[in-house]
XYZ file of C-alpha atoms in Angstrom:
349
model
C -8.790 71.117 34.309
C -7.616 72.799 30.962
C -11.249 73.116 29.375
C -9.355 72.533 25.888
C -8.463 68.788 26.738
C -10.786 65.890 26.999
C -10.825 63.973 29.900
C -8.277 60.641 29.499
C -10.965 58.623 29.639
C -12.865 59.781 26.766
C -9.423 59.790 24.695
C -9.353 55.839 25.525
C -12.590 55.165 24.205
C -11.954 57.288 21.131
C -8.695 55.295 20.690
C -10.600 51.463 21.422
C -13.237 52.930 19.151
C -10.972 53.667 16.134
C -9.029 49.841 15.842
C -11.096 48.089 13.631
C -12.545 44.739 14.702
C -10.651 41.839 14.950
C -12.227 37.985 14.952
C -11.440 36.006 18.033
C -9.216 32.871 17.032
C -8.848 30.527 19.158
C -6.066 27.682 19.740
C -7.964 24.748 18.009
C -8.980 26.660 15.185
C -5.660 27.566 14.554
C -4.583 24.259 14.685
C -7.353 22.986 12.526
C -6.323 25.927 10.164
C -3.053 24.825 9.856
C -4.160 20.772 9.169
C -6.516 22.156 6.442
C -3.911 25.318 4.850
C -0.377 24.567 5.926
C 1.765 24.083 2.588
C 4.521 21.231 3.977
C 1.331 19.428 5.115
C -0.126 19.426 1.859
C 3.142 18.402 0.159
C 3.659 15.622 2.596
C 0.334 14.522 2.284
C 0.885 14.203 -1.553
C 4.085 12.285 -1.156
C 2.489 9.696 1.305
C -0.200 9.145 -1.879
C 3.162 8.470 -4.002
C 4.572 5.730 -2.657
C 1.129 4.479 -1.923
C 0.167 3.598 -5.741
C 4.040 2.446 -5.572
C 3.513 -0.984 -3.650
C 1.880 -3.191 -5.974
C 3.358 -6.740 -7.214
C 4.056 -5.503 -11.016
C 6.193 -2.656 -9.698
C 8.505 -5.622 -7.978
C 8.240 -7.545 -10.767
C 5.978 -10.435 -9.549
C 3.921 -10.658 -12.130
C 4.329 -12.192 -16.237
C 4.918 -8.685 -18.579
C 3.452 -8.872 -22.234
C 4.928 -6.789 -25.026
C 4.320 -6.330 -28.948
C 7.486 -5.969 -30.782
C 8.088 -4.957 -34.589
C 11.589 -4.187 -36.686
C 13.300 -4.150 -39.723
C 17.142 -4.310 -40.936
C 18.538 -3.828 -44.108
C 22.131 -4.924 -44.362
C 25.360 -5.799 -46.444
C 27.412 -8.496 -45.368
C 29.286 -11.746 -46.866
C 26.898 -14.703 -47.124
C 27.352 -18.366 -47.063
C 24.398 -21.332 -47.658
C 24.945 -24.941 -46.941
C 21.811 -27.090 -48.718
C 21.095 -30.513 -48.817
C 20.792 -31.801 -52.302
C 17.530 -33.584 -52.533
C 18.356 -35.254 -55.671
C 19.922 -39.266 -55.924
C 23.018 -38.112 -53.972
C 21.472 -36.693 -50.837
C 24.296 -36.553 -48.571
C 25.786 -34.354 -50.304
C 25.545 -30.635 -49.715
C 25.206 -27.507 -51.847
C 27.014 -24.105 -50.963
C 25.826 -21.311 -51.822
C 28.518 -17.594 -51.120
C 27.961 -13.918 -52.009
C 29.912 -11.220 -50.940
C 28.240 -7.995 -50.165
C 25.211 -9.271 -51.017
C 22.441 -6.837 -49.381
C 19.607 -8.556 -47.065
C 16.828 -7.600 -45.730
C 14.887 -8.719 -42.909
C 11.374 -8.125 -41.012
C 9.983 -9.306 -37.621
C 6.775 -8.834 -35.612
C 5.369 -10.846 -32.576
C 3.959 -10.791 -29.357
C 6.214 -12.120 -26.135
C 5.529 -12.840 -22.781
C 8.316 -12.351 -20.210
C 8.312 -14.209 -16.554
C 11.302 -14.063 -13.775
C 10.772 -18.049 -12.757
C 13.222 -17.409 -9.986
C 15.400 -15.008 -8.414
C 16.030 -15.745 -5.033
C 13.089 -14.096 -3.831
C 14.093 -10.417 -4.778
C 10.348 -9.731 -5.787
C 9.244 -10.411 -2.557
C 11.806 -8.492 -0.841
C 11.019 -5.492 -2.969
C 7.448 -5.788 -2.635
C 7.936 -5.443 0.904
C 10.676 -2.669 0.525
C 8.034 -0.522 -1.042
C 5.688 -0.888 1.502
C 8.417 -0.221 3.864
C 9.074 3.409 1.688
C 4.954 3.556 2.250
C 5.407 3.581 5.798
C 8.561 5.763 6.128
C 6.472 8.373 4.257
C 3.577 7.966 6.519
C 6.048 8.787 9.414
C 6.852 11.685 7.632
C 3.759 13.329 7.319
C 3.339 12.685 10.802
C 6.372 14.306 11.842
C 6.212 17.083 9.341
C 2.335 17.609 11.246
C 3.599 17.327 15.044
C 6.220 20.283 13.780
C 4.003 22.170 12.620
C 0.855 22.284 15.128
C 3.609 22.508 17.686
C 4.861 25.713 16.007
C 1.204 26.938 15.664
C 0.774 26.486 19.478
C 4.469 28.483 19.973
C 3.048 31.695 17.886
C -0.160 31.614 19.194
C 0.811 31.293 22.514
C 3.321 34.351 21.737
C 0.754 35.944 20.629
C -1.299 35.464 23.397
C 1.044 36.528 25.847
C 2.012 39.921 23.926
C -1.576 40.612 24.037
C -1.770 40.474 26.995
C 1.037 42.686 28.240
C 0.392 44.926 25.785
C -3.614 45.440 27.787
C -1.427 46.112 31.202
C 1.155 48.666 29.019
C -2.481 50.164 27.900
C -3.581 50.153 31.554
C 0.134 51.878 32.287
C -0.268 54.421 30.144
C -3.524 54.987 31.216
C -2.638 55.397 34.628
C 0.650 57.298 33.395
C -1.790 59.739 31.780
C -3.696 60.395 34.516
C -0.693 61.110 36.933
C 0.820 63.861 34.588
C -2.481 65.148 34.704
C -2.689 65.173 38.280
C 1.370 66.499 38.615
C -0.114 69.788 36.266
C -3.292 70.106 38.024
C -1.003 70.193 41.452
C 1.739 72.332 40.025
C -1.085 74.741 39.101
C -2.070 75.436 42.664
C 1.394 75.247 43.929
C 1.086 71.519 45.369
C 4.425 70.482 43.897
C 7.220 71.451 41.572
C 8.455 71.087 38.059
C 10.323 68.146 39.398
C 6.996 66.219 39.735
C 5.563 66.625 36.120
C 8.688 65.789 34.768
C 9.214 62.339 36.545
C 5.787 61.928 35.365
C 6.025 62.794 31.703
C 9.084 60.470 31.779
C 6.982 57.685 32.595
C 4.174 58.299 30.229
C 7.102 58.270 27.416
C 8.568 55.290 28.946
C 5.648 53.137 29.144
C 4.527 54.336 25.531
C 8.137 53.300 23.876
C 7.865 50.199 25.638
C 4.251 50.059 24.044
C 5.018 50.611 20.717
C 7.717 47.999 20.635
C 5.881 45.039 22.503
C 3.559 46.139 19.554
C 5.817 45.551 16.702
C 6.429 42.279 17.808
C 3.087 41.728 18.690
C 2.442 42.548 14.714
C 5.652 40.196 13.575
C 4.470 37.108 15.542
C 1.019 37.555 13.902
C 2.228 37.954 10.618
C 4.493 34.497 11.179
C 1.554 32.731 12.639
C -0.939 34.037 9.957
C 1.854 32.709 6.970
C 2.461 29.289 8.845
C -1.414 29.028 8.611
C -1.323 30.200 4.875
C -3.713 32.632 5.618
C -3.700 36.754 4.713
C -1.072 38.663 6.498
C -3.459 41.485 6.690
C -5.797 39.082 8.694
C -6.693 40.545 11.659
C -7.196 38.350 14.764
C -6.972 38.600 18.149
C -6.386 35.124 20.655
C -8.269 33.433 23.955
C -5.414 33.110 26.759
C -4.785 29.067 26.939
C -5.152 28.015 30.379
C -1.931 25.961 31.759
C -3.038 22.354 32.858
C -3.305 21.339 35.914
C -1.029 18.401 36.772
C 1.695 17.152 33.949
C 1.557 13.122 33.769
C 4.449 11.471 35.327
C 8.370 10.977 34.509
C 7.735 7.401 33.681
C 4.431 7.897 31.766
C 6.517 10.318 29.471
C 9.418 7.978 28.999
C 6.841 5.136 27.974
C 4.932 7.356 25.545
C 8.511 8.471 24.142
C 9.231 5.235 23.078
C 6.002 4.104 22.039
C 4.725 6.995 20.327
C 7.876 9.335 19.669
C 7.789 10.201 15.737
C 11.669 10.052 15.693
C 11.905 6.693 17.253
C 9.450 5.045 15.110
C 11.851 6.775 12.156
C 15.067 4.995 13.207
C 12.967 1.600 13.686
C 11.708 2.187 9.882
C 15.377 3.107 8.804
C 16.300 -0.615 10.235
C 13.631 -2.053 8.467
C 14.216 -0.861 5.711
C 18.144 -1.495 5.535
C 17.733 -4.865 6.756
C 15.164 -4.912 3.789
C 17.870 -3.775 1.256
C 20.610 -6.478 2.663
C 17.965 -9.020 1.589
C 17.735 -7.579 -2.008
C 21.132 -7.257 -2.464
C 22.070 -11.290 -0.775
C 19.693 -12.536 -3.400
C 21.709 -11.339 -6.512
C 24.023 -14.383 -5.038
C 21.250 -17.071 -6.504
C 21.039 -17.472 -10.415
C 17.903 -15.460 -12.140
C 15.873 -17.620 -14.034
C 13.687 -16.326 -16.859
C 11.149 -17.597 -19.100
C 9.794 -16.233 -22.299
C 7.019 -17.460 -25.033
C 4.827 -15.734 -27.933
C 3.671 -16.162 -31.479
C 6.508 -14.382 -33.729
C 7.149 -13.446 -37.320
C 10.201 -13.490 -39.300
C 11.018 -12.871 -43.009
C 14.070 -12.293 -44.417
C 15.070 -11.388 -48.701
C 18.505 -11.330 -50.195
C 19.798 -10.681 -53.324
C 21.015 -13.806 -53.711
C 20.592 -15.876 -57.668
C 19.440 -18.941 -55.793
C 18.136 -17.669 -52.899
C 15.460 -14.625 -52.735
C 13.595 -15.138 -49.200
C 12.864 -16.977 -45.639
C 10.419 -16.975 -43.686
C 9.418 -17.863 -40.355
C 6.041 -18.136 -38.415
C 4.721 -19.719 -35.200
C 5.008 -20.084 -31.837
C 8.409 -19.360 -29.912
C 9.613 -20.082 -26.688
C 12.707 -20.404 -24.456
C 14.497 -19.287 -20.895
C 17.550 -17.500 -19.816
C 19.530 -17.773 -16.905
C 21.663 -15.201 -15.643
C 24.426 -15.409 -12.807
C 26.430 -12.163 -11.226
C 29.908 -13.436 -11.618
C 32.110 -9.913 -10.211
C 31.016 -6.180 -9.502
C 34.633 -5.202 -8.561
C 33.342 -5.446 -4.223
C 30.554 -3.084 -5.213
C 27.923 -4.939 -3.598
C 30.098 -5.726 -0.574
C 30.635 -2.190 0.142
C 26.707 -1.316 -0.183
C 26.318 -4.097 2.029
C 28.587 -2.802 4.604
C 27.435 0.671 4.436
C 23.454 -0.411 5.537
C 24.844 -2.221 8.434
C 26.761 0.496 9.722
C 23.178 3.001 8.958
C 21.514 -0.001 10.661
C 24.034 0.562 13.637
C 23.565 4.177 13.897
C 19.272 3.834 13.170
C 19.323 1.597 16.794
C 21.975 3.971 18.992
C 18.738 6.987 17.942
C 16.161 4.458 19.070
């Protein structure tokens, strides 16, 4: 052997020696990594806590709403008094006109406000909240089955490039020491150019097809590493995953698809949840009753020769009632559209 080259061997272990270390990561820290780091996790996470602090009676309007109210208004307008004469003729009445005569007019108070009834829309949107509560819980579960199952695609990429990338190494190994043999035998006339040639051939060919498992070797990492939100310059390496040993059944599958299936349970919660708007909308066909009540304050001045002021002051009270007469088929076509969603939710179930 040429005494100015190093045995093949020794070139290996110079090579192994020079990669820097790499941590070991294996396939349930990855997906724990992902759980703790993954960015549509966290987002999904933070929407579930949204419509969370949603569902609560107030935010249906189930509950009595108390407000403090203040104004003023300064106007101009034509005025006309009627008074009773209190004098010896008292069914007679004294009245009183100004035109233009400017007015002014202050009110404070307090007011409670109360839906008595409304066909029980409060309770249905109570419940449709909950309902969004739910959906959003789905979600996150879906948006979390996506993404562990595209951690366990990468890593498993990964772990399968490393691994032909140690038999390439072992290739080119062995390529190496055949070209080394070819010289050593075309230096005592054991065989021809022909030999060395075929042999550098395959040294090249096994080190192109090195380089490139490599590259994708390095882009798989780097698309793992940024699905676990973690430095692309991170090096790792992976533990092979061992395939299991039986697979459950046809039927088992089927059952645990429709019990368990993330996209199932999301059509059933679209149906409940249109079914859940029909009820809304059906109870803007009953009359909403409300009720009101509070202390209030009014006072009102005009510049008026017989009249300067009124005032007002005590306890106030009352109810409205209010009755959707037309909306121009507007809720007849909303109602029509969640049916047919309600169609299409059960054909995905």
């Amino acid at each position: 052997i040429d005494n100015m080259k190093l045995p093949s061997f020794v070139l290996f272990i110079l090579v192994c020696w020079s990669i820097p270390a790499q941590s070991v990561m294996t396939l349930d820290q990855a997906l724990q990594i992902a759980m703790e780091n993954n960015q549509d996790i966290a987002i999904a996470e933070q929407l579930v806590r949204i419509e969370q602090r949603k569902v609560f009676k107030g935010n249906a309007g189930l509950t009595p709403t108390v407000r403090a109210y203040a104004g003023g208004e300064y106007s101009q307008n034509n005025l006309v008094f009627e008074l009773n004469n209190f004098g010896e003729n008292s069914t007679q009445t004294q009245r009183i006109s100004e035109d233009l005569a400017f007015s002014m007019s202050h009110n404070a108070g307090i007011r409670l406000d109360y839906t008595l009834s409304n066909g029980g829309r409060g309770k249905h949107q109570l419940q449709q909240l909950q309902n969004l509560a739910d959906l959003s819980t789905l979600q996150l579960r879906l948006t979390v089955e996506n993404t562990l199952l595209n951690v366990t695609q990468l890593y498993l990429g990964v772990s399968s490039l490393e691994q032909t990338e140690q038999l390439l190494t072992q290739n080119i190994e062995l390529s190496h020491q055949r070209l080394e043999q070819a010289e050593i035998d075309k230096k005592y006339a054991k065989s021809g150019t022909l030999s060395v040639l075929r042999a550098r051939t395959d040294l090249n060919t096994d080190s192109v097809s090195l380089r490139n498992l490599q590259r994708d070797l390095s882009n798989t990492k780097e698309r793992l590493l940024r699905l676990l939100n973690i430095n692309e310059e991170y090096a790792f390496s992976t533990v092979p995953v061992l395939n299991p040993d039986k697979l459950p059944e046809l039927d088992q599958l089927r059952t645990y698809t429709l019990q368990r299936n993330v996209q199932v349970l999301l059509a059933k919660q679209g149906v409940f949840i249109e079914e859940q708007q029909l009820k809304i909308d059906a109870s803007a066909n009953v009359p909403q009753v409300d009720v009101f009540a509070g202390p209030s304050f009014l006072r009102q001045d005009y510049e008026v020769n017989q009249i300067r002021s009124s005032q007002t002051i005590g306890p106030t009270a009352g109810f409205s009632v209010n009755y959707l007469l037309r909306d121009c088929k507007k809720r007849q076509r909303t109602q029509e559209i969640q049916r047919m969603k309600i169609v299409a939710y059960r054909q995905e179930q």
